[in-house]
């Protein structure tokens, strides 16, 4: 049964290899990618059910006992993240059928996408730090390839900045890992949780923790390390931006959640306070950046940054309730943010631009799209009864309980600013009459494309509504994840086989 | 011996940061290369350096030497070298392509993805290399 854990890696990679082999045939490469994504969704559901039934479970590669071999672990957090990854992967593949041109497809777009999904799943499942580093590198190289696929000048320009800063981040991560290894003599996260308690010089550990904050901070685009994101994410096709926003920065946040509950908890007053300050600044700078822009995709990309602030806030408050909020927020933001970018993609297909002053009239010409945008945008801003409301409610409640009034006020103000940006898009793109009225009909979607693009959008919108109205089971699942993170004894037992 | 290597590692890291702060993309890449070397040296150094005591244990499980060499960093460094080699190769090709397409290696002049008004940006002309 534990072998199930290797399937989220095997399936996407097999789909990638098979897709490359049959790359000549359009239906074959599409079919293989779709089949792979569906299979991954089934496997991730099975992992989720197994975790709910029997708790945390681990797989030791080649039966090398932990902490000596490579370990894959699934707890609630991992199961939730793998599930979300498979959903975004499937939606990405379906939407790409309509959005990706023939040239990109024939250069192996679907294979790269599958490698990215496999790498992200690997990062969520990895049980030791060095393995996590390897998955980070894999994610970096596959996302980088997706970013430049097509070779437009803007893409090359953005990709230079993306790869330069992210390479520095992985090198910092590597330095942090080996310094930690030098002190404790282990790389397995469960083993590290036990070993760091014996380290006499906790200042050294905190220093290494800051190195990790830098590395994960660049990966998850926090203030003041986020400048690579608005420089590069808007250059590839919209679906690629949407997949990146759903998966990449969230891996960094996942790493924060894992490492800063399991390993670096010696000096919470220092490390987690630093994270809290970073979180506040991230929220504010992201939302102000969004307010300054007038292009739909750029506005949404700056909102990725501001939402990362909320996610980090849950980690930084370092209490089970805040972590519940953060995990729920992860699910909410992956779904909603991807959905908003997909809606942007439909607009771009129709109007050939995303500049707010050049688009308009979609409330009249595409009422279904308008409703989908309305629901997602107000979910992002945190209006009840949508999923964003519960996510922010739990986070702000926990910050008030802990007396962190500053961050609570920031979070509320940023929520208001988010609503401002969303109403800006709504007013310009949906309510305003179309400034290029006669062009609109020229680029109407074919019926098939309409299904392929609207299907994912409607699916994701339904998910955010369900997560909002029927929030209890999702919050309960987040609660399990948070309890596991704050009581690592079960995690350690599942990996090492002994109670600490 | 560890101390000497640690100092060397620090010097390499400092030099790499200096190079990476340059606006010139080529200098940045050289900095990145030095940085990977420094990181790899750190991996090598992290397990401690032991001379002449190979990491073998006898059949009954007792170590053959009192102060045995640590073999894990060797495995780690091999992985790290291969990965950094691949990514550096990728970055080099990328930089060359950028030079071909954008006509400059000055990162301040690469403004296609984020255009600025003529008077706001730095004075850039095609093919100009900042020393």
XYZ file of N, CA, C and O in Angstrom, chain A residues 130 133-134 137 140-141 144 148 150-161 163-165 167-168 170-171 174-176 178-179 181-183 187 227 230-231 234-235 298, chain B residues 13 20 25 28 32 35-36 39-40 42-43 46-47 70 72-73 75-77 79-80 83-84 86-88 90-91 94-95 97-98 101-102 107 110-115 126:
336
model
N 17.660 16.960 1.389
C 18.422 16.949 0.150
C 17.532 16.544 -1.024
O 17.631 17.081 -2.120
N 15.689 19.452 -2.081
C 16.532 20.311 -2.921
C 16.515 19.832 -4.366
O 16.379 20.625 -5.302
N 16.631 18.506 -4.545
C 16.650 17.960 -5.901
C 15.325 18.262 -6.609
O 15.301 18.660 -7.773
N 15.203 21.805 -7.779
C 15.956 22.021 -9.012
C 15.163 21.536 -10.215
O 15.162 22.163 -11.272
N 12.574 23.963 -10.986
C 13.172 25.157 -11.585
C 13.424 24.946 -13.069
O 13.049 25.772 -13.903
N 14.025 23.792 -13.414
C 14.426 23.628 -14.812
C 13.212 23.393 -15.706
O 13.162 23.874 -16.840
N 11.380 26.746 -16.015
C 12.190 27.618 -16.859
C 11.983 27.282 -18.331
O 11.827 28.170 -19.176
N 10.341 29.790 -21.360
C 10.944 30.285 -22.603
C 10.391 29.610 -23.841
O 10.699 30.029 -24.948
N 8.686 28.945 -26.938
C 8.097 29.934 -27.837
C 9.131 30.953 -28.266
O 9.098 31.439 -29.388
N 10.058 31.272 -27.367
C 11.214 32.088 -27.713
C 10.920 33.507 -28.136
O 11.662 34.089 -28.911
N 9.818 34.098 -27.630
C 9.592 35.508 -27.911
C 10.602 36.338 -27.121
O 11.097 35.900 -26.096
N 10.851 37.560 -27.618
C 11.870 38.377 -26.958
C 11.533 38.652 -25.494
O 12.401 38.596 -24.622
N 10.272 38.960 -25.258
C 9.876 39.245 -23.877
C 10.076 38.022 -22.999
O 10.471 38.131 -21.835
N 9.821 36.837 -23.569
C 10.000 35.612 -22.782
C 11.453 35.417 -22.398
O 11.769 35.074 -21.257
N 12.365 35.644 -23.373
C 13.795 35.495 -23.090
C 14.197 36.473 -21.989
O 14.893 36.116 -21.037
N 13.728 37.702 -22.123
C 14.055 38.735 -21.153
C 13.583 38.344 -19.754
O 14.337 38.408 -18.777
N 12.318 37.909 -19.654
C 11.798 37.512 -18.352
C 12.517 36.303 -17.793
O 12.810 36.239 -16.598
N 12.821 35.339 -18.680
C 13.422 34.094 -18.213
C 14.818 34.321 -17.629
O 15.209 33.661 -16.676
N 15.567 35.278 -18.200
C 16.900 35.586 -17.661
C 16.785 35.944 -16.184
O 17.499 35.430 -15.332
N 15.827 36.832 -15.883
C 15.686 37.274 -14.490
C 15.182 36.144 -13.615
O 15.614 35.975 -12.470
N 15.562 32.812 -14.011
C 16.520 31.740 -13.715
C 17.663 32.274 -12.868
O 18.153 31.594 -11.967
N 18.092 33.525 -13.099
C 19.224 34.049 -12.343
C 18.915 34.056 -10.853
O 19.662 33.490 -10.043
N 17.780 34.642 -10.480
C 17.494 34.777 -9.050
C 17.153 33.428 -8.441
O 17.566 33.111 -7.326
N 18.253 30.492 -9.339
C 19.461 29.675 -9.164
C 20.185 30.069 -7.876
O 20.659 29.212 -7.132
N 20.253 31.364 -7.614
C 20.876 31.810 -6.369
C 20.114 31.245 -5.175
O 20.711 30.799 -4.186
N 18.370 28.422 -4.972
C 18.626 26.996 -4.723
C 20.024 26.795 -4.165
O 20.233 25.895 -3.351
N 20.972 27.649 -4.583
C 22.311 27.510 -4.011
C 22.304 27.845 -2.516
O 22.970 27.180 -1.725
N 20.941 24.926 -0.760
C 21.947 23.866 -0.654
C 22.922 24.168 0.477
O 23.240 23.285 1.291
N 23.398 25.413 0.553
C 24.331 25.788 1.619
C 23.684 25.567 2.990
O 24.308 25.026 3.907
N 22.417 25.984 3.119
C 21.719 25.782 4.380
C 21.631 24.314 4.750
O 21.873 23.928 5.900
N 23.576 21.769 3.830
C 24.817 21.098 4.225
C 25.348 21.644 5.541
O 25.972 20.904 6.307
N 25.081 22.919 5.838
C 25.494 23.428 7.151
C 24.719 22.701 8.250
O 25.277 22.326 9.284
N 23.519 19.744 7.976
C 24.083 18.390 8.018
C 25.377 18.384 8.827
O 25.630 17.474 9.605
N 26.199 19.430 8.619
C 27.454 19.498 9.362
C 27.236 19.529 10.863
O 28.013 18.961 11.632
N 26.158 20.158 11.311
C 25.904 20.257 12.748
C 25.256 18.995 13.297
O 25.638 18.489 14.343
N 19.964 14.247 7.363
C 19.219 15.067 6.412
C 17.729 14.773 6.457
O 16.922 15.514 5.922
N 11.073 40.315 -6.761
C 11.080 41.102 -7.994
C 11.181 40.264 -9.269
O 10.860 40.736 -10.347
N 7.074 39.543 -10.925
C 6.423 40.421 -11.911
C 7.274 40.672 -13.154
O 6.752 41.147 -14.161
N 8.583 40.326 -13.090
C 9.428 40.543 -14.268
C 9.293 39.424 -15.282
O 9.631 39.595 -16.444
N 4.541 37.319 -16.595
C 3.540 37.786 -17.550
C 3.973 37.547 -18.995
O 3.264 37.920 -19.905
N 5.155 36.920 -19.214
C 5.628 36.781 -20.589
C 5.130 35.538 -21.320
O 4.890 35.619 -22.515
N -1.001 41.493 -15.086
C -0.034 42.053 -14.135
C -0.691 42.336 -12.795
O -0.095 42.116 -11.736
N 32.832 32.666 -1.918
C 31.459 33.158 -1.798
C 31.436 34.682 -1.931
O 30.596 35.241 -2.649
N 28.242 38.763 -8.897
C 26.817 38.642 -9.217
C 26.098 39.966 -9.103
O 25.011 40.133 -9.649
N 25.664 40.648 -17.649
C 25.162 39.279 -17.511
C 26.288 38.256 -17.491
O 26.224 37.252 -16.776
N 27.799 38.188 -14.167
C 26.864 37.501 -13.270
C 27.033 35.990 -13.389
O 27.061 35.274 -12.391
N 27.988 33.211 -10.679
C 27.179 32.025 -10.399
C 28.056 30.772 -10.383
O 27.903 29.891 -9.526
N 29.910 30.708 -7.269
C 28.993 30.406 -6.176
C 28.696 28.913 -6.097
O 28.678 28.333 -5.010
N 28.496 28.269 -7.256
C 28.259 26.820 -7.210
C 29.498 26.105 -6.678
O 29.380 25.150 -5.903
N 29.542 26.510 -2.982
C 28.536 25.662 -2.342
C 28.981 24.205 -2.353
O 28.835 23.487 -1.349
N 29.578 23.765 -3.461
C 30.036 22.381 -3.531
C 31.158 22.118 -2.535
O 31.221 21.053 -1.916
N 31.478 23.614 0.215
C 30.827 23.569 1.524
C 30.246 22.180 1.779
O 30.355 21.648 2.893
N 29.645 21.588 0.745
C 29.121 20.226 0.884
C 30.263 19.289 1.266
O 30.156 18.479 2.192
N 31.353 19.692 4.801
C 30.387 19.582 5.894
C 30.504 18.274 6.664
O 30.159 18.223 7.833
N 30.962 17.213 6.017
C 31.053 15.944 6.735
C 32.364 15.787 7.484
O 32.624 14.731 8.077
N 33.460 10.030 6.386
C 32.017 10.116 6.160
C 31.756 10.072 4.661
O 32.242 10.908 3.910
N 28.707 10.169 3.135
C 27.481 10.808 2.652
C 27.770 12.086 1.856
O 27.221 12.272 0.761
N 28.645 12.998 2.366
C 28.895 14.219 1.580
C 29.410 13.923 0.183
O 29.149 14.701 -0.751
N 28.433 11.516 -1.734
C 27.249 11.259 -2.559
C 26.486 12.555 -2.828
O 26.019 12.807 -3.942
N 26.397 13.392 -1.801
C 25.669 14.649 -1.959
C 26.361 15.547 -2.973
O 25.720 16.145 -3.841
N 27.689 15.644 -2.865
C 28.410 16.575 -3.726
C 28.311 16.127 -5.177
O 28.201 16.944 -6.095
N 25.777 14.618 -6.593
C 24.470 15.078 -7.062
C 24.480 16.579 -7.301
O 24.010 17.070 -8.336
N 25.047 17.311 -6.338
C 25.025 18.775 -6.434
C 25.822 19.249 -7.637
O 25.408 20.175 -8.338
N 23.804 18.559 -10.874
C 22.674 19.476 -11.025
C 23.161 20.864 -11.378
O 22.656 21.510 -12.301
N 24.195 21.339 -10.664
C 24.621 22.713 -10.923
C 25.251 22.814 -12.311
O 25.119 23.839 -12.978
N 24.300 21.108 -14.960
C 23.198 21.172 -15.923
C 22.569 22.562 -15.944
O 22.326 23.142 -17.008
N 22.337 23.110 -14.765
C 21.672 24.409 -14.714
C 22.561 25.520 -15.243
O 22.087 26.452 -15.896
N 23.880 25.394 -14.988
C 24.797 26.406 -15.512
C 24.845 26.360 -17.032
O 24.829 27.409 -17.684
N 22.526 25.410 -18.944
C 21.251 26.002 -19.353
C 21.330 27.529 -19.306
O 20.921 28.219 -20.247
N 21.881 28.052 -18.206
C 21.955 29.503 -18.037
C 22.880 30.131 -19.075
O 22.618 31.224 -19.576
N 21.134 30.273 -22.335
C 20.112 31.305 -22.169
C 20.713 32.696 -22.343
O 20.150 33.551 -23.050
N 21.869 32.912 -21.717
C 22.493 34.234 -21.781
C 22.908 34.549 -23.221
O 22.748 35.674 -23.695
N 21.581 33.349 -25.945
C 20.353 33.611 -26.706
C 19.837 35.021 -26.411
O 19.392 35.744 -27.311
N 19.938 35.418 -25.151
C 19.488 36.757 -24.785
C 20.327 37.803 -25.491
O 19.815 38.818 -25.972
N 19.180 37.923 -29.086
C 17.840 38.464 -29.302
C 17.709 39.905 -28.856
O 17.045 40.708 -29.497
N 18.310 40.230 -27.734
C 18.098 41.548 -27.147
C 19.239 42.494 -27.482
O 19.150 43.694 -27.238
N 21.970 44.079 -18.029
C 20.619 43.715 -17.583
C 19.729 44.936 -17.407
O 18.517 44.825 -17.497
N 17.766 45.466 -20.556
C 16.803 44.433 -20.981
C 15.433 44.830 -20.458
O 15.036 44.464 -19.365
N 14.732 45.640 -21.255
C 13.467 46.176 -20.759
C 12.298 45.728 -21.609
O 11.264 46.388 -21.618
N 12.429 44.638 -22.351
C 11.324 44.269 -23.235
C 10.130 43.739 -22.448
O 8.982 44.061 -22.741
N 10.433 42.944 -21.405
C 9.336 42.403 -20.615
C 8.690 43.480 -19.751
O 7.502 43.426 -19.467
N 9.480 44.449 -19.315
C 8.939 45.525 -18.487
C 9.343 46.857 -19.101
O 10.298 47.480 -18.658
N 8.646 47.298 -20.126
C 9.074 48.505 -20.828
C 8.980 49.750 -19.943
O 8.091 49.850 -19.098
N 22.184 49.409 -28.890
C 22.348 48.003 -29.246
C 23.817 47.600 -29.212
O 24.684 48.339 -29.664
